[in-house]
């Protein structure tokens, strides 16, 4: 699947938000690499805007953790670390375990069955990019379906960092089939209204993803800075 480069000229009244979303997408999609310096001039030229909305977007991205500001050096895309990955995935596991417990009380059957069909048809030969797209959609759906706006808010606050780490979960090994089966197990537990089982399956799934991220970071210390 060919995806459009988000760094095309911005043409919208609300330039600040548009520019922010474009740069964020470029970071999450790996177009702008971890450790890479963000040039206000270069980004402004690519999107055909002034430097002001770019500067504001970079400041906003720094608040999410996607960008690190270094005095007298500039802004850089955050470089994932093993310590941060462990802390992030521990938090994510607990939040999403709570989410599926809530959803299991009144499962949105139609939507869950749609996702079940998608992951049922995935295996180790599936395009990793396609898996990541559906993985993001599924977990975002769970945030919405939880029905708890405070839980959703917390999850959305860390979503950008989750998306930054996501590709590394597939960088070191091919286990798309196991990951897809994990999604199916979560869905089946929710559809059965078994909140305890859904929590267990979510914990196992997140831990599997976490192990993939940690394995990459352990085997390639500093490699993603290049």
PDB file of C-alpha atoms in Angstrom:
ATOM      1  CA  UNK A   1       0.000   0.000   0.000  1.00  0.00           C
ATOM      2  CA  UNK A   2       1.468   3.359  -1.058  1.00  0.00           C
ATOM      3  CA  UNK A   3       0.959   6.080   1.502  1.00  0.00           C
ATOM      4  CA  UNK A   4       1.084   9.759   0.652  1.00  0.00           C
ATOM      5  CA  UNK A   5       3.998  11.648   2.161  1.00  0.00           C
ATOM      6  CA  UNK A   6       2.409  13.945   4.768  1.00  0.00           C
ATOM      7  CA  UNK A   7       4.967  16.692   4.136  1.00  0.00           C
ATOM      8  CA  UNK A   8       3.181  18.148   1.119  1.00  0.00           C
ATOM      9  CA  UNK A   9       2.161  21.840   1.036  1.00  0.00           C
ATOM     10  CA  UNK A  10      -0.350  22.766   3.724  1.00  0.00           C
ATOM     11  CA  UNK A  11      -3.466  24.489   2.436  1.00  0.00           C
ATOM     12  CA  UNK A  12      -5.851  25.148   5.286  1.00  0.00           C
ATOM     13  CA  UNK A  13      -7.104  28.064   7.316  1.00  0.00           C
ATOM     14  CA  UNK A  14      -5.943  26.518  10.570  1.00  0.00           C
ATOM     15  CA  UNK A  15      -2.317  26.130   9.571  1.00  0.00           C
ATOM     16  CA  UNK A  16      -1.038  25.537  13.082  1.00  0.00           C
ATOM     17  CA  UNK A  17      -3.029  22.345  13.574  1.00  0.00           C
ATOM     18  CA  UNK A  18      -2.471  21.134  10.028  1.00  0.00           C
ATOM     19  CA  UNK A  19       1.281  21.642  10.255  1.00  0.00           C
ATOM     20  CA  UNK A  20       1.345  19.930  13.634  1.00  0.00           C
ATOM     21  CA  UNK A  21      -0.517  16.882  12.306  1.00  0.00           C
ATOM     22  CA  UNK A  22       1.701  16.673   9.228  1.00  0.00           C
ATOM     23  CA  UNK A  23       4.965  16.730  11.169  1.00  0.00           C
ATOM     24  CA  UNK A  24       3.597  14.315  13.761  1.00  0.00           C
ATOM     25  CA  UNK A  25       2.557  11.865  11.046  1.00  0.00           C
ATOM     26  CA  UNK A  26       5.959  12.132   9.374  1.00  0.00           C
ATOM     27  CA  UNK A  27       7.627  11.239  12.685  1.00  0.00           C
ATOM     28  CA  UNK A  28       5.294   8.352  13.517  1.00  0.00           C
ATOM     29  CA  UNK A  29       5.566   6.962   9.974  1.00  0.00           C
ATOM     30  CA  UNK A  30       9.363   7.110  10.157  1.00  0.00           C
ATOM     31  CA  UNK A  31       9.723   9.654   7.356  1.00  0.00           C
ATOM     32  CA  UNK A  32      11.556  11.842   9.858  1.00  0.00           C
ATOM     33  CA  UNK A  33      13.805   9.425  11.745  1.00  0.00           C
ATOM     34  CA  UNK A  34      14.475   9.230  15.504  1.00  0.00           C
ATOM     35  CA  UNK A  35      17.433  11.434  16.382  1.00  0.00           C
ATOM     36  CA  UNK A  36      16.967  13.597  13.269  1.00  0.00           C
ATOM     37  CA  UNK A  37      17.106  17.358  13.719  1.00  0.00           C
ATOM     38  CA  UNK A  38      13.975  19.298  12.817  1.00  0.00           C
ATOM     39  CA  UNK A  39      14.803  22.262  10.616  1.00  0.00           C
ATOM     40  CA  UNK A  40      12.165  24.986  10.738  1.00  0.00           C
ATOM     41  CA  UNK A  41      13.309  26.347   7.375  1.00  0.00           C
ATOM     42  CA  UNK A  42      13.308  22.985   5.623  1.00  0.00           C
ATOM     43  CA  UNK A  43       9.925  21.931   7.007  1.00  0.00           C
ATOM     44  CA  UNK A  44       8.386  25.302   6.212  1.00  0.00           C
ATOM     45  CA  UNK A  45       9.628  25.103   2.625  1.00  0.00           C
ATOM     46  CA  UNK A  46       8.303  21.563   2.140  1.00  0.00           C
ATOM     47  CA  UNK A  47       4.837  22.542   3.363  1.00  0.00           C
ATOM     48  CA  UNK A  48       4.847  25.996   1.784  1.00  0.00           C
ATOM     49  CA  UNK A  49       4.171  27.817   5.034  1.00  0.00           C
ATOM     50  CA  UNK A  50       6.007  30.361   7.162  1.00  0.00           C
ATOM     51  CA  UNK A  51       8.302  29.287   9.965  1.00  0.00           C
ATOM     52  CA  UNK A  52       5.845  30.433  12.659  1.00  0.00           C
ATOM     53  CA  UNK A  53       3.369  27.497  12.482  1.00  0.00           C
ATOM     54  CA  UNK A  54       6.292  25.094  12.180  1.00  0.00           C
ATOM     55  CA  UNK A  55       7.913  26.532  15.306  1.00  0.00           C
ATOM     56  CA  UNK A  56       4.619  26.265  17.197  1.00  0.00           C
ATOM     57  CA  UNK A  57       4.109  22.683  15.994  1.00  0.00           C
ATOM     58  CA  UNK A  58       7.562  21.670  17.194  1.00  0.00           C
ATOM     59  CA  UNK A  59       6.850  23.131  20.636  1.00  0.00           C
ATOM     60  CA  UNK A  60       3.561  21.237  20.753  1.00  0.00           C
ATOM     61  CA  UNK A  61       5.283  18.002  19.705  1.00  0.00           C
ATOM     62  CA  UNK A  62       7.806  18.471  22.489  1.00  0.00           C
ATOM     63  CA  UNK A  63       4.921  18.370  24.978  1.00  0.00           C
ATOM     64  CA  UNK A  64       3.839  14.953  23.640  1.00  0.00           C
ATOM     65  CA  UNK A  65       7.352  13.547  23.966  1.00  0.00           C
ATOM     66  CA  UNK A  66       7.834  12.968  20.249  1.00  0.00           C
ATOM     67  CA  UNK A  67      10.361  15.801  20.051  1.00  0.00           C
ATOM     68  CA  UNK A  68      13.204  16.690  22.397  1.00  0.00           C
ATOM     69  CA  UNK A  69      14.397  20.283  22.709  1.00  0.00           C
ATOM     70  CA  UNK A  70      18.117  20.744  23.352  1.00  0.00           C
ATOM     71  CA  UNK A  71      19.364  24.212  24.371  1.00  0.00           C
ATOM     72  CA  UNK A  72      21.627  25.839  21.752  1.00  0.00           C
ATOM     73  CA  UNK A  73      21.297  22.790  19.492  1.00  0.00           C
ATOM     74  CA  UNK A  74      17.661  22.694  18.442  1.00  0.00           C
ATOM     75  CA  UNK A  75      14.792  20.217  18.212  1.00  0.00           C
ATOM     76  CA  UNK A  76      15.290  16.525  17.545  1.00  0.00           C
ATOM     77  CA  UNK A  77      12.938  13.589  17.077  1.00  0.00           C
ATOM     78  CA  UNK A  78      13.010  11.639  20.316  1.00  0.00           C
ATOM     79  CA  UNK A  79      15.225   8.562  20.262  1.00  0.00           C
ATOM     80  CA  UNK A  80      13.433   5.572  21.857  1.00  0.00           C
ATOM     81  CA  UNK A  81      15.234   4.035  24.827  1.00  0.00           C
ATOM     82  CA  UNK A  82      14.890   0.662  26.532  1.00  0.00           C
ATOM     83  CA  UNK A  83      14.013   2.297  29.845  1.00  0.00           C
ATOM     84  CA  UNK A  84      11.290   4.467  28.321  1.00  0.00           C
ATOM     85  CA  UNK A  85       9.898   1.528  26.326  1.00  0.00           C
ATOM     86  CA  UNK A  86       9.557  -0.595  29.463  1.00  0.00           C
ATOM     87  CA  UNK A  87       7.809   2.188  31.376  1.00  0.00           C
ATOM     88  CA  UNK A  88       5.508   3.068  28.472  1.00  0.00           C
ATOM     89  CA  UNK A  89       4.409  -0.503  27.775  1.00  0.00           C
ATOM     90  CA  UNK A  90       3.808  -1.226  31.448  1.00  0.00           C
ATOM     91  CA  UNK A  91       1.494   1.768  31.627  1.00  0.00           C
ATOM     92  CA  UNK A  92      -0.143   0.907  28.319  1.00  0.00           C
ATOM     93  CA  UNK A  93      -0.827  -2.682  29.400  1.00  0.00           C
ATOM     94  CA  UNK A  94      -2.611  -1.621  32.568  1.00  0.00           C
ATOM     95  CA  UNK A  95      -4.707   1.012  30.819  1.00  0.00           C
ATOM     96  CA  UNK A  96      -5.764  -1.244  27.961  1.00  0.00           C
ATOM     97  CA  UNK A  97      -6.514  -4.121  30.345  1.00  0.00           C
ATOM     98  CA  UNK A  98      -8.925  -1.779  32.099  1.00  0.00           C
ATOM     99  CA  UNK A  99     -10.405  -0.721  28.744  1.00  0.00           C
ATOM    100  CA  UNK A 100     -11.246  -4.259  27.606  1.00  0.00           C
ATOM    101  CA  UNK A 101     -12.776  -5.031  31.005  1.00  0.00           C
ATOM    102  CA  UNK A 102     -15.193  -2.150  30.479  1.00  0.00           C
ATOM    103  CA  UNK A 103     -15.954  -3.084  26.874  1.00  0.00           C
ATOM    104  CA  UNK A 104     -16.713  -6.688  27.827  1.00  0.00           C
ATOM    105  CA  UNK A 105     -19.704  -5.473  29.841  1.00  0.00           C
ATOM    106  CA  UNK A 106     -21.481  -4.472  26.625  1.00  0.00           C
ATOM    107  CA  UNK A 107     -19.518  -5.614  23.550  1.00  0.00           C
ATOM    108  CA  UNK A 108     -19.987  -3.706  20.260  1.00  0.00           C
ATOM    109  CA  UNK A 109     -20.403  -6.974  18.363  1.00  0.00           C
ATOM    110  CA  UNK A 110     -20.510  -5.687  14.785  1.00  0.00           C
ATOM    111  CA  UNK A 111     -17.301  -3.649  15.030  1.00  0.00           C
ATOM    112  CA  UNK A 112     -15.438  -6.364  16.907  1.00  0.00           C
ATOM    113  CA  UNK A 113     -16.398  -9.008  14.358  1.00  0.00           C
ATOM    114  CA  UNK A 114     -15.115  -6.720  11.588  1.00  0.00           C
ATOM    115  CA  UNK A 115     -11.729  -6.507  13.262  1.00  0.00           C
ATOM    116  CA  UNK A 116     -11.786 -10.242  13.927  1.00  0.00           C
ATOM    117  CA  UNK A 117     -12.160 -10.943  10.212  1.00  0.00           C
ATOM    118  CA  UNK A 118      -9.283  -8.601   9.406  1.00  0.00           C
ATOM    119  CA  UNK A 119      -6.845 -10.246  11.825  1.00  0.00           C
ATOM    120  CA  UNK A 120      -8.064 -13.755  10.984  1.00  0.00           C
ATOM    121  CA  UNK A 121      -6.808 -13.192   7.438  1.00  0.00           C
ATOM    122  CA  UNK A 122      -3.352 -12.049   8.534  1.00  0.00           C
ATOM    123  CA  UNK A 123      -0.269 -14.243   8.887  1.00  0.00           C
ATOM    124  CA  UNK A 124       3.508 -13.971   8.729  1.00  0.00           C
ATOM    125  CA  UNK A 125       3.315 -13.106   5.013  1.00  0.00           C
ATOM    126  CA  UNK A 126       1.160 -10.036   5.653  1.00  0.00           C
ATOM    127  CA  UNK A 127       2.726  -6.670   4.824  1.00  0.00           C
ATOM    128  CA  UNK A 128       3.949  -5.325   8.207  1.00  0.00           C
ATOM    129  CA  UNK A 129       2.789  -1.822   7.248  1.00  0.00           C
ATOM    130  CA  UNK A 130      -0.738  -3.101   6.693  1.00  0.00           C
ATOM    131  CA  UNK A 131      -0.658  -4.888  10.044  1.00  0.00           C
ATOM    132  CA  UNK A 132       0.493  -1.723  11.811  1.00  0.00           C
ATOM    133  CA  UNK A 133      -2.323   0.279  10.204  1.00  0.00           C
ATOM    134  CA  UNK A 134      -4.951  -2.187  11.403  1.00  0.00           C
ATOM    135  CA  UNK A 135      -3.269  -2.553  14.788  1.00  0.00           C
ATOM    136  CA  UNK A 136      -3.503   1.193  15.344  1.00  0.00           C
ATOM    137  CA  UNK A 137      -7.136   1.262  14.220  1.00  0.00           C
ATOM    138  CA  UNK A 138      -8.063  -1.622  16.532  1.00  0.00           C
ATOM    139  CA  UNK A 139      -6.469  -0.199  19.647  1.00  0.00           C
ATOM    140  CA  UNK A 140      -7.851   3.270  18.906  1.00  0.00           C
ATOM    141  CA  UNK A 141     -11.279   1.666  18.598  1.00  0.00           C
ATOM    142  CA  UNK A 142     -10.855   0.079  22.025  1.00  0.00           C
ATOM    143  CA  UNK A 143     -10.073   3.483  23.533  1.00  0.00           C
ATOM    144  CA  UNK A 144     -13.303   4.885  22.103  1.00  0.00           C
ATOM    145  CA  UNK A 145     -15.391   1.826  22.976  1.00  0.00           C
ATOM    146  CA  UNK A 146     -14.310   1.836  26.628  1.00  0.00           C
ATOM    147  CA  UNK A 147     -16.895   4.539  27.289  1.00  0.00           C
ATOM    148  CA  UNK A 148     -14.672   6.099  29.949  1.00  0.00           C
ATOM    149  CA  UNK A 149     -13.636   9.547  28.775  1.00  0.00           C
ATOM    150  CA  UNK A 150     -10.923   9.878  31.397  1.00  0.00           C
ATOM    151  CA  UNK A 151      -9.344   6.569  30.444  1.00  0.00           C
ATOM    152  CA  UNK A 152      -9.594   7.536  26.793  1.00  0.00           C
ATOM    153  CA  UNK A 153      -7.954  10.876  27.551  1.00  0.00           C
ATOM    154  CA  UNK A 154      -4.988   9.275  29.298  1.00  0.00           C
ATOM    155  CA  UNK A 155      -4.525   6.753  26.479  1.00  0.00           C
ATOM    156  CA  UNK A 156      -4.692   9.485  23.845  1.00  0.00           C
ATOM    157  CA  UNK A 157      -2.072  11.447  25.776  1.00  0.00           C
ATOM    158  CA  UNK A 158       0.446   8.613  25.337  1.00  0.00           C
ATOM    159  CA  UNK A 159      -0.780   7.503  21.907  1.00  0.00           C
ATOM    160  CA  UNK A 160       1.870   9.424  19.973  1.00  0.00           C
ATOM    161  CA  UNK A 161       4.642   7.740  21.955  1.00  0.00           C
ATOM    162  CA  UNK A 162       2.993   4.331  21.488  1.00  0.00           C
ATOM    163  CA  UNK A 163       2.921   4.934  17.733  1.00  0.00           C
ATOM    164  CA  UNK A 164       6.576   5.998  17.768  1.00  0.00           C
ATOM    165  CA  UNK A 165       7.568   2.648  19.285  1.00  0.00           C
ATOM    166  CA  UNK A 166       5.139   0.456  17.302  1.00  0.00           C
ATOM    167  CA  UNK A 167       7.328  -0.202  14.208  1.00  0.00           C
ATOM    168  CA  UNK A 168      10.197  -1.475  16.377  1.00  0.00           C
ATOM    169  CA  UNK A 169       7.993  -4.304  17.622  1.00  0.00           C
ATOM    170  CA  UNK A 170       8.268  -5.855  14.144  1.00  0.00           C
ATOM    171  CA  UNK A 171      11.846  -4.893  13.302  1.00  0.00           C
ATOM    172  CA  UNK A 172      13.628  -7.873  14.848  1.00  0.00           C
ATOM    173  CA  UNK A 173      11.295 -10.807  14.247  1.00  0.00           C
ATOM    174  CA  UNK A 174       8.405 -11.982  12.098  1.00  0.00           C
ATOM    175  CA  UNK A 175       5.532 -12.910  14.401  1.00  0.00           C
ATOM    176  CA  UNK A 176       2.603 -11.227  12.727  1.00  0.00           C
ATOM    177  CA  UNK A 177       0.537 -14.400  12.962  1.00  0.00           C
ATOM    178  CA  UNK A 178       1.019 -14.584  16.730  1.00  0.00           C
ATOM    179  CA  UNK A 179       0.181 -10.902  17.129  1.00  0.00           C
ATOM    180  CA  UNK A 180      -2.938 -11.280  14.974  1.00  0.00           C
ATOM    181  CA  UNK A 181      -4.004 -14.334  16.979  1.00  0.00           C
ATOM    182  CA  UNK A 182      -3.559 -12.233  20.107  1.00  0.00           C
ATOM    183  CA  UNK A 183      -6.043  -9.697  18.767  1.00  0.00           C
ATOM    184  CA  UNK A 184      -8.493 -12.472  17.965  1.00  0.00           C
ATOM    185  CA  UNK A 185      -8.177 -13.886  21.496  1.00  0.00           C
ATOM    186  CA  UNK A 186      -8.909 -10.446  22.957  1.00  0.00           C
ATOM    187  CA  UNK A 187     -11.937 -10.013  20.701  1.00  0.00           C
ATOM    188  CA  UNK A 188     -13.304 -13.479  21.487  1.00  0.00           C
ATOM    189  CA  UNK A 189     -13.026 -12.840  25.219  1.00  0.00           C
ATOM    190  CA  UNK A 190     -14.821  -9.506  24.908  1.00  0.00           C
ATOM    191  CA  UNK A 191     -17.588 -11.024  22.768  1.00  0.00           C
ATOM    192  CA  UNK A 192     -18.014 -13.727  25.422  1.00  0.00           C
ATOM    193  CA  UNK A 193     -18.366 -10.930  28.005  1.00  0.00           C
ATOM    194  CA  UNK A 194     -15.481 -12.443  29.923  1.00  0.00           C
ATOM    195  CA  UNK A 195     -13.719  -9.392  31.308  1.00  0.00           C
ATOM    196  CA  UNK A 196     -11.163 -11.409  33.267  1.00  0.00           C
ATOM    197  CA  UNK A 197     -10.142 -13.379  30.176  1.00  0.00           C
ATOM    198  CA  UNK A 198     -10.034 -10.212  28.084  1.00  0.00           C
ATOM    199  CA  UNK A 199      -7.629  -8.647  30.607  1.00  0.00           C
ATOM    200  CA  UNK A 200      -5.392 -11.706  30.518  1.00  0.00           C
ATOM    201  CA  UNK A 201      -5.308 -11.793  26.723  1.00  0.00           C
ATOM    202  CA  UNK A 202      -4.589  -8.068  26.502  1.00  0.00           C
ATOM    203  CA  UNK A 203      -1.743  -8.372  28.995  1.00  0.00           C
ATOM    204  CA  UNK A 204      -0.219 -11.240  27.031  1.00  0.00           C
ATOM    205  CA  UNK A 205      -0.579  -9.351  23.741  1.00  0.00           C
ATOM    206  CA  UNK A 206       0.991  -6.122  25.024  1.00  0.00           C
ATOM    207  CA  UNK A 207       3.832  -8.067  26.650  1.00  0.00           C
ATOM    208  CA  UNK A 208       4.510  -9.836  23.355  1.00  0.00           C
ATOM    209  CA  UNK A 209       4.664  -6.506  21.547  1.00  0.00           C
ATOM    210  CA  UNK A 210       6.821  -5.062  24.317  1.00  0.00           C
ATOM    211  CA  UNK A 211       9.295  -7.926  24.025  1.00  0.00           C
ATOM    212  CA  UNK A 212       9.699  -7.196  20.313  1.00  0.00           C
ATOM    213  CA  UNK A 213      10.438  -3.518  20.981  1.00  0.00           C
ATOM    214  CA  UNK A 214      12.858  -4.292  23.797  1.00  0.00           C
ATOM    215  CA  UNK A 215      14.642  -6.934  21.734  1.00  0.00           C
ATOM    216  CA  UNK A 216      15.267  -4.423  18.968  1.00  0.00           C
ATOM    217  CA  UNK A 217      16.509  -1.715  21.323  1.00  0.00           C
ATOM    218  CA  UNK A 218      18.815  -4.177  23.091  1.00  0.00           C
ATOM    219  CA  UNK A 219      20.278  -5.477  19.825  1.00  0.00           C
ATOM    220  CA  UNK A 220      20.673  -2.062  18.207  1.00  0.00           C
ATOM    221  CA  UNK A 221      21.793   0.395  20.893  1.00  0.00           C
ATOM    222  CA  UNK A 222      22.121   3.803  19.283  1.00  0.00           C
ATOM    223  CA  UNK A 223      21.511   2.396  15.807  1.00  0.00           C
ATOM    224  CA  UNK A 224      18.331   4.395  15.283  1.00  0.00           C
ATOM    225  CA  UNK A 225      20.209   7.633  15.728  1.00  0.00           C
ATOM    226  CA  UNK A 226      21.787   7.304  12.302  1.00  0.00           C
TER     227      UNK A 226
END
